[in-house]
Backbone as ProteinMPNN parsed JSONL, in Angstrom:
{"seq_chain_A": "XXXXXXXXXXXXXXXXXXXXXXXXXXXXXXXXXXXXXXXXXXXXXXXXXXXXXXXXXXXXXXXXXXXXXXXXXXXXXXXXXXXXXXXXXXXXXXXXXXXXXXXXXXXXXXX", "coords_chain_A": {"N_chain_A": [[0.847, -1.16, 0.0], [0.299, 2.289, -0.91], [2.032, 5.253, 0.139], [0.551, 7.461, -0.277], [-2.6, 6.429, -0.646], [-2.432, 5.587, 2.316], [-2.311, 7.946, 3.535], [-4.812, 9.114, 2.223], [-6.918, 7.159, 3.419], [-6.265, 7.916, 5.803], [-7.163, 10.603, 6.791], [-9.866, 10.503, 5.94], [-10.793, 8.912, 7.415], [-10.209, 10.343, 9.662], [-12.048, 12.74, 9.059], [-14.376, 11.65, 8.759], [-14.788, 10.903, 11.969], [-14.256, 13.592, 12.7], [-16.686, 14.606, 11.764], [-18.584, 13.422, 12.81], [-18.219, 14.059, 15.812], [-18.615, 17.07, 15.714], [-21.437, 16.619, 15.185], [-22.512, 15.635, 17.657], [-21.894, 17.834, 19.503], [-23.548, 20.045, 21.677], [-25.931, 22.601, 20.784], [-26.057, 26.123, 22.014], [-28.657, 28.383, 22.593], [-29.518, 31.469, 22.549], [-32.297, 32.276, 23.412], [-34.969, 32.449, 25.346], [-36.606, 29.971, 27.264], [-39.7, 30.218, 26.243], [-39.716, 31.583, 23.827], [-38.649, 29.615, 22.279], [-40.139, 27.679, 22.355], [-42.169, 29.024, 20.999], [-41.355, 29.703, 18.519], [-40.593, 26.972, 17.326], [-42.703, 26.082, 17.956], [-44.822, 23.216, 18.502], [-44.09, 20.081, 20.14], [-40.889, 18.256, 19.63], [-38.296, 20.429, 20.106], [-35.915, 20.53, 19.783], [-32.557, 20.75, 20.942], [-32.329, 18.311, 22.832], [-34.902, 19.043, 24.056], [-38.646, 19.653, 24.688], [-41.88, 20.412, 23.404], [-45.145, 20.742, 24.728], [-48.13, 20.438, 23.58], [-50.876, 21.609, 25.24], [-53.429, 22.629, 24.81], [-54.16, 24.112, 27.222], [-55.387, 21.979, 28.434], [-53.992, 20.4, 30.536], [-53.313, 18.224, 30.138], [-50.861, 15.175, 30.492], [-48.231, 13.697, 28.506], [-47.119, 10.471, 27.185], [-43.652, 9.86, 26.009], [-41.626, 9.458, 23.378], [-37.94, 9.032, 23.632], [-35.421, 9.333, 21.76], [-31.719, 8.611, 21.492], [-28.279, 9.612, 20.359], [-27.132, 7.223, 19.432], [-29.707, 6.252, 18.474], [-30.983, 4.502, 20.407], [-34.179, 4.341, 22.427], [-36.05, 5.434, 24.201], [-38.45, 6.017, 27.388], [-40.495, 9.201, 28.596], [-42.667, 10.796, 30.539], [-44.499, 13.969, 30.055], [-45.577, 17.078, 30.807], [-47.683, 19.562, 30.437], [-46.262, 22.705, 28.32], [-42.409, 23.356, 28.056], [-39.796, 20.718, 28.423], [-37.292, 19.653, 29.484], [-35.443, 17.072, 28.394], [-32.674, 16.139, 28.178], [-30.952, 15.588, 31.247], [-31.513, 13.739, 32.349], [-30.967, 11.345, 30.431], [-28.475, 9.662, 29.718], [-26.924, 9.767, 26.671], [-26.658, 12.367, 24.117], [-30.063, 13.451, 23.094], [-31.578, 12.942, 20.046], [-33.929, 12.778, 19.702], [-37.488, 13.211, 19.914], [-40.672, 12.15, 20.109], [-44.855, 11.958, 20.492], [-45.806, 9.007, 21.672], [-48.582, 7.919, 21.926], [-49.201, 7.26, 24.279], [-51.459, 8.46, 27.003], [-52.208, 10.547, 30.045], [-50.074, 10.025, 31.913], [-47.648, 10.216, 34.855], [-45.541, 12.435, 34.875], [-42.246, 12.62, 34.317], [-38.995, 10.587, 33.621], [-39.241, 7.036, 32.589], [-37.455, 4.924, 31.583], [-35.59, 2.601, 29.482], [-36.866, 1.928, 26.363]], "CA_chain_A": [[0.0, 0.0, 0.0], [1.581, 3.488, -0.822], [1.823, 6.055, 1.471], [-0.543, 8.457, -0.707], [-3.123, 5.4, -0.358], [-2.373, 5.596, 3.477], [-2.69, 9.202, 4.02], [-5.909, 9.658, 2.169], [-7.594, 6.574, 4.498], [-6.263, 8.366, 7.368], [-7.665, 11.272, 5.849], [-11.345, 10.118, 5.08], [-11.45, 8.305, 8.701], [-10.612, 12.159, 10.639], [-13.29, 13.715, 8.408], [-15.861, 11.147, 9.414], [-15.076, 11.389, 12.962], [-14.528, 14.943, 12.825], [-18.345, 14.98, 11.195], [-19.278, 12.704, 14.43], [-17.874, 15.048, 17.366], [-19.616, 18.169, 15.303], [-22.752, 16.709, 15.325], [-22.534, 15.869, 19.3], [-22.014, 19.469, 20.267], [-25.115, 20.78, 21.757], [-26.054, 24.334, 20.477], [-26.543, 27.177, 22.983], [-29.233, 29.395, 21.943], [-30.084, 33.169, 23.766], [-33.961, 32.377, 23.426], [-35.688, 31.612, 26.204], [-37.674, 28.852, 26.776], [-41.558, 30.494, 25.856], [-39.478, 31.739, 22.555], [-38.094, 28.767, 21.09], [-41.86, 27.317, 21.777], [-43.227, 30.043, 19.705], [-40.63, 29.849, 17.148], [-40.641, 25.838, 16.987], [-43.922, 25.056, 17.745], [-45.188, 21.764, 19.518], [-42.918, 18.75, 19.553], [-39.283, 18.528, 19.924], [-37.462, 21.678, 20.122], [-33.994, 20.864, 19.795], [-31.445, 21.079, 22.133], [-33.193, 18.107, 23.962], [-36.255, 19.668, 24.742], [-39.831, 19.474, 23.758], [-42.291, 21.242, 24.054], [-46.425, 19.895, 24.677], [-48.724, 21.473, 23.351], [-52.07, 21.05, 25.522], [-54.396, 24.085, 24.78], [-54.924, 24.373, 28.253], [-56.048, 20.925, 29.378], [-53.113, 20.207, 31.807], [-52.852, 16.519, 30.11], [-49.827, 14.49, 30.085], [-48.203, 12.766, 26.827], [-45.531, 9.966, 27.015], [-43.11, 10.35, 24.541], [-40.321, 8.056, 22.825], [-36.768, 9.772, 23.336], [-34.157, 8.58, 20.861], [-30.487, 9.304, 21.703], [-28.029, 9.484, 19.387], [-26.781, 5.903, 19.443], [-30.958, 5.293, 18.283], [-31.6, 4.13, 21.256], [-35.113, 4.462, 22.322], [-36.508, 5.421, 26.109], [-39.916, 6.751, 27.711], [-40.391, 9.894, 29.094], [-44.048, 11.285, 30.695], [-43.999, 15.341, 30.102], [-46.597, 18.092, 31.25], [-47.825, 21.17, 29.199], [-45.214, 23.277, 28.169], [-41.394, 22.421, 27.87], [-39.453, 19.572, 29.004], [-35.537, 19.361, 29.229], [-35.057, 15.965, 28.372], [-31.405, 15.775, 28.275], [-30.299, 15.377, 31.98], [-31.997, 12.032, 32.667], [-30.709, 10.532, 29.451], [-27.062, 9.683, 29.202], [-26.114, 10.071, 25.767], [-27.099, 12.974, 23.506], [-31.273, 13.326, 22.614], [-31.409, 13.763, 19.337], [-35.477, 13.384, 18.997], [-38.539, 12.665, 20.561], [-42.089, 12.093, 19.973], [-45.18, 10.773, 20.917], [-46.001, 7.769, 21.581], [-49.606, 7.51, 22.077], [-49.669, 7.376, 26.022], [-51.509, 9.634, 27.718], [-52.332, 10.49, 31.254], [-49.321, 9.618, 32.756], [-47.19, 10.748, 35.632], [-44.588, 13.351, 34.197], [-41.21, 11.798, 34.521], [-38.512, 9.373, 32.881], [-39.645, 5.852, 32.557], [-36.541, 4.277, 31.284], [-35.496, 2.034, 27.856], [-37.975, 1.694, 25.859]], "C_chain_A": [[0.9, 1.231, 0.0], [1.29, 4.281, 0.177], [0.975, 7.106, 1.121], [-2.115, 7.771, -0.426], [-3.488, 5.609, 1.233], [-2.989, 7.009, 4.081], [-4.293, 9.544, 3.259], [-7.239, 8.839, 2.768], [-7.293, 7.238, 5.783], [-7.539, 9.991, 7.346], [-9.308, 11.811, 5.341], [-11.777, 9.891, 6.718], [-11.019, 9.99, 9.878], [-11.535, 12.803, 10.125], [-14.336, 13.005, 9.191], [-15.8, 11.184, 11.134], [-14.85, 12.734, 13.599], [-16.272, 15.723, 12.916], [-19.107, 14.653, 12.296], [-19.974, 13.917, 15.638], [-18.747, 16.004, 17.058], [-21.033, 18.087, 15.632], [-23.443, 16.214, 16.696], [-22.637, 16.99, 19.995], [-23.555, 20.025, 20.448], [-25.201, 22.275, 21.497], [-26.683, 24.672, 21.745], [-27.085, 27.913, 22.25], [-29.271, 30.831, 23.361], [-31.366, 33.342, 23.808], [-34.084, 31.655, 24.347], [-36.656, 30.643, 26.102], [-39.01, 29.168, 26.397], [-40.69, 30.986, 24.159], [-39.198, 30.787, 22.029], [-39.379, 28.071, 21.402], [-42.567, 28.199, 20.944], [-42.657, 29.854, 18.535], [-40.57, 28.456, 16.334], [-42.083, 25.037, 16.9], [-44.405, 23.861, 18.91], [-44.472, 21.14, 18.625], [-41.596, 19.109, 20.042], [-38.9, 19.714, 19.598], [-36.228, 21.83, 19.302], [-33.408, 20.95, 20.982], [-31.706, 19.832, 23.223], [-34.431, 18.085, 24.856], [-37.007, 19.76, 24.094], [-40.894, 19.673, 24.296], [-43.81, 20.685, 23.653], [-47.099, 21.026, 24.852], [-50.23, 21.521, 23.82], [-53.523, 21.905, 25.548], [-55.288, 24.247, 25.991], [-55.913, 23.409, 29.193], [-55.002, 19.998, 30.387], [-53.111, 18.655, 31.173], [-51.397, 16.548, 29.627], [-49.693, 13.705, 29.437], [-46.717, 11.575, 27.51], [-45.138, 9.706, 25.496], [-41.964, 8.615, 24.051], [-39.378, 8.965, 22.67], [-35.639, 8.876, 22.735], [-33.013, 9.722, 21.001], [-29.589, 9.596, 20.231], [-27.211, 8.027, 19.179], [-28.639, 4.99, 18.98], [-31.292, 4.619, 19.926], [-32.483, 4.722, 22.44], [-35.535, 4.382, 24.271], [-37.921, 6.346, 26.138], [-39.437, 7.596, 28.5], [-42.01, 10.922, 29.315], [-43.764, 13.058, 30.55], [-45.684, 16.048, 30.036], [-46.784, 18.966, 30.381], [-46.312, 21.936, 29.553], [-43.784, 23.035, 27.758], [-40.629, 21.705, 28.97], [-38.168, 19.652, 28.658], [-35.674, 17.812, 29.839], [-34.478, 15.477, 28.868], [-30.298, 15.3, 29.809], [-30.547, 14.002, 32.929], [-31.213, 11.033, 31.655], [-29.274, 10.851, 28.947], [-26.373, 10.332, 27.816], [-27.064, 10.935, 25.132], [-28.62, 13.079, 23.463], [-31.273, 13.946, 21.052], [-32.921, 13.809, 18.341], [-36.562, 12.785, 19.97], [-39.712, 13.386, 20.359], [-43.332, 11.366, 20.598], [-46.049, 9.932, 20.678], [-47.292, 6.682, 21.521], [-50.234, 7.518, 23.407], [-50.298, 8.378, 26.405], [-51.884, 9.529, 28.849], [-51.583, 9.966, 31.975], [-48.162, 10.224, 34.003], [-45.897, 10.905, 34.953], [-43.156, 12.719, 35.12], [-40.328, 10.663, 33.122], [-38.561, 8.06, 33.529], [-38.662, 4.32, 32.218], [-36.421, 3.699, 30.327], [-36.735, 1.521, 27.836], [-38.313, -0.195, 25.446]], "O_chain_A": [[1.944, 1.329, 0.644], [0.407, 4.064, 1.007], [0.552, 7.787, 2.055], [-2.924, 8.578, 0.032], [-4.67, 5.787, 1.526], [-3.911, 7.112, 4.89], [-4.964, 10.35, 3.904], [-8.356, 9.356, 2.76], [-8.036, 7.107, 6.756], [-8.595, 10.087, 7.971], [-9.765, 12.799, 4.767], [-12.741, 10.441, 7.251], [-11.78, 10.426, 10.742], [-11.985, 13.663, 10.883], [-15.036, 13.523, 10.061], [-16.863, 11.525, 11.653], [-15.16, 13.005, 14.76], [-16.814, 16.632, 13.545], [-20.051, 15.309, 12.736], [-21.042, 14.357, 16.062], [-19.715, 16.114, 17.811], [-21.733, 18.965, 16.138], [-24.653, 16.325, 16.89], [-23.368, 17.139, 20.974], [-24.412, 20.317, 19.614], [-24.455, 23.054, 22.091], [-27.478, 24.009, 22.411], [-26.489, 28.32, 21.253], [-29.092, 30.91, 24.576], [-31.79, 34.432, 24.192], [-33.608, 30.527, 24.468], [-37.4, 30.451, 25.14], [-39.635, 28.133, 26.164], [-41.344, 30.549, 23.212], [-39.515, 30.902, 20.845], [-39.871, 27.773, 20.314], [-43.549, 27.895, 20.266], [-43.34, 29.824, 17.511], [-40.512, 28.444, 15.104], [-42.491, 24.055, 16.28], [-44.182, 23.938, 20.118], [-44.201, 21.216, 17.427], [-41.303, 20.087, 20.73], [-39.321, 20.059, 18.494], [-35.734, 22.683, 18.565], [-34.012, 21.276, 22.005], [-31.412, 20.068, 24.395], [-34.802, 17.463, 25.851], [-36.759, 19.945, 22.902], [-41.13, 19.308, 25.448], [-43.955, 20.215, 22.524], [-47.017, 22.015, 25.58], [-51.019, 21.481, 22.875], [-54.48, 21.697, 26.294], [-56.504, 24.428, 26.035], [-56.714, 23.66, 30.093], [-55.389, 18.947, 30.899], [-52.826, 17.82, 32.032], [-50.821, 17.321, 28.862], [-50.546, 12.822, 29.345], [-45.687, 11.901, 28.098], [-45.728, 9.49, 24.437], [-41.791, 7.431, 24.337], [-39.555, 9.802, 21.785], [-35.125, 7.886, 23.254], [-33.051, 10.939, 20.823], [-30.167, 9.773, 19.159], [-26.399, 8.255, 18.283], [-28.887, 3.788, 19.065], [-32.488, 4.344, 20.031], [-31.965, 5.416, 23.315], [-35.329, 3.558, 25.163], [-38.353, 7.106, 25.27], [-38.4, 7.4, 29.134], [-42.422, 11.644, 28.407], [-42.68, 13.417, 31.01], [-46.658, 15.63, 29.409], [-45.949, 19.128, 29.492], [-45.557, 21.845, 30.521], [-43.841, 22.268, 26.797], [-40.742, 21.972, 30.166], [-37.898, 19.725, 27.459], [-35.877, 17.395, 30.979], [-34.734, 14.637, 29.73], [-29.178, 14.812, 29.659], [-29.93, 13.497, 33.867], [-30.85, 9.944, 32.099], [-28.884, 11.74, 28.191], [-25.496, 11.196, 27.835], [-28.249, 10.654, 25.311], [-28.763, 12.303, 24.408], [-31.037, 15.129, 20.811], [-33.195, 14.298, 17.245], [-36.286, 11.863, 20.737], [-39.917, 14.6, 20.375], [-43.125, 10.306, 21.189], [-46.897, 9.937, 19.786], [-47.331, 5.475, 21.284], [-51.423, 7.714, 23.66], [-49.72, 9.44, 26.175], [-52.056, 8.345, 29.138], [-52.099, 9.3, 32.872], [-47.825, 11.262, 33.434], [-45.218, 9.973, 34.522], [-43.134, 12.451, 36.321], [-40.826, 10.172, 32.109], [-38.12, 7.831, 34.655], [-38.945, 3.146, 32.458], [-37.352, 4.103, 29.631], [-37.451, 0.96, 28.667], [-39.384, -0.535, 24.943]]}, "name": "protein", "num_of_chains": 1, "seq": "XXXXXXXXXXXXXXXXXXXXXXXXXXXXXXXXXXXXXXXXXXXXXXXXXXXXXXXXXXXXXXXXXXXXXXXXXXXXXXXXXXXXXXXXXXXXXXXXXXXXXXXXXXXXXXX"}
């Protein structure tokens, strides 16, 4: 194998885990939490967080939080938003839900 060969596998494999680490970094925004619900909407947010949208009937949704390894956990959440991320080890990089409702607001563990 030549060494031009060598250097552009070394090369290919720092890009892709360069591309990795990047897409681990959690963004800091300067919007508070009632703005990035106005600006995102109901549902996942970003950053972790997600926001239920209950027009005022105080019900609770359980959700399905997927990390970034895909792997899949419950989590009960109240009107308004929900920081995911400090129950759930690795990254969040979505969550929806699941169909549950009426349940006591909290994480529930792997799905």
């Amino acid at each position: 194998m030549s060494v031009s060969s060598i250097l552009q596998r070394v090369f290919v494999v720092a890009a892709i885990v360069f591309s990795f680490g990047c897409s681990i970094v959690v963004n800091a925004s300067a919007r508070t939490l009632p703005e990035k619900a106005e600006v995102a909407g109901c549902g996942y947010v970003g950053g972790g967080e997600y926001a239920h949208c209950d027009n005022g009937s105080g019900s609770t949704v359980m959700l399905d939080v997927q990390d970034v390894f895909f792997n899949l956990y419950h989590y009960c959440v109240g009107p308004g938003i929900t920081n995911l991320q400090p129950v759930i080890r690795w990254r969040v990089i979505g969550a929806w839900w699941n169909g549950g409702v009426a349940c006591d607001p909290g994480y529930y563990g792997p799905a």
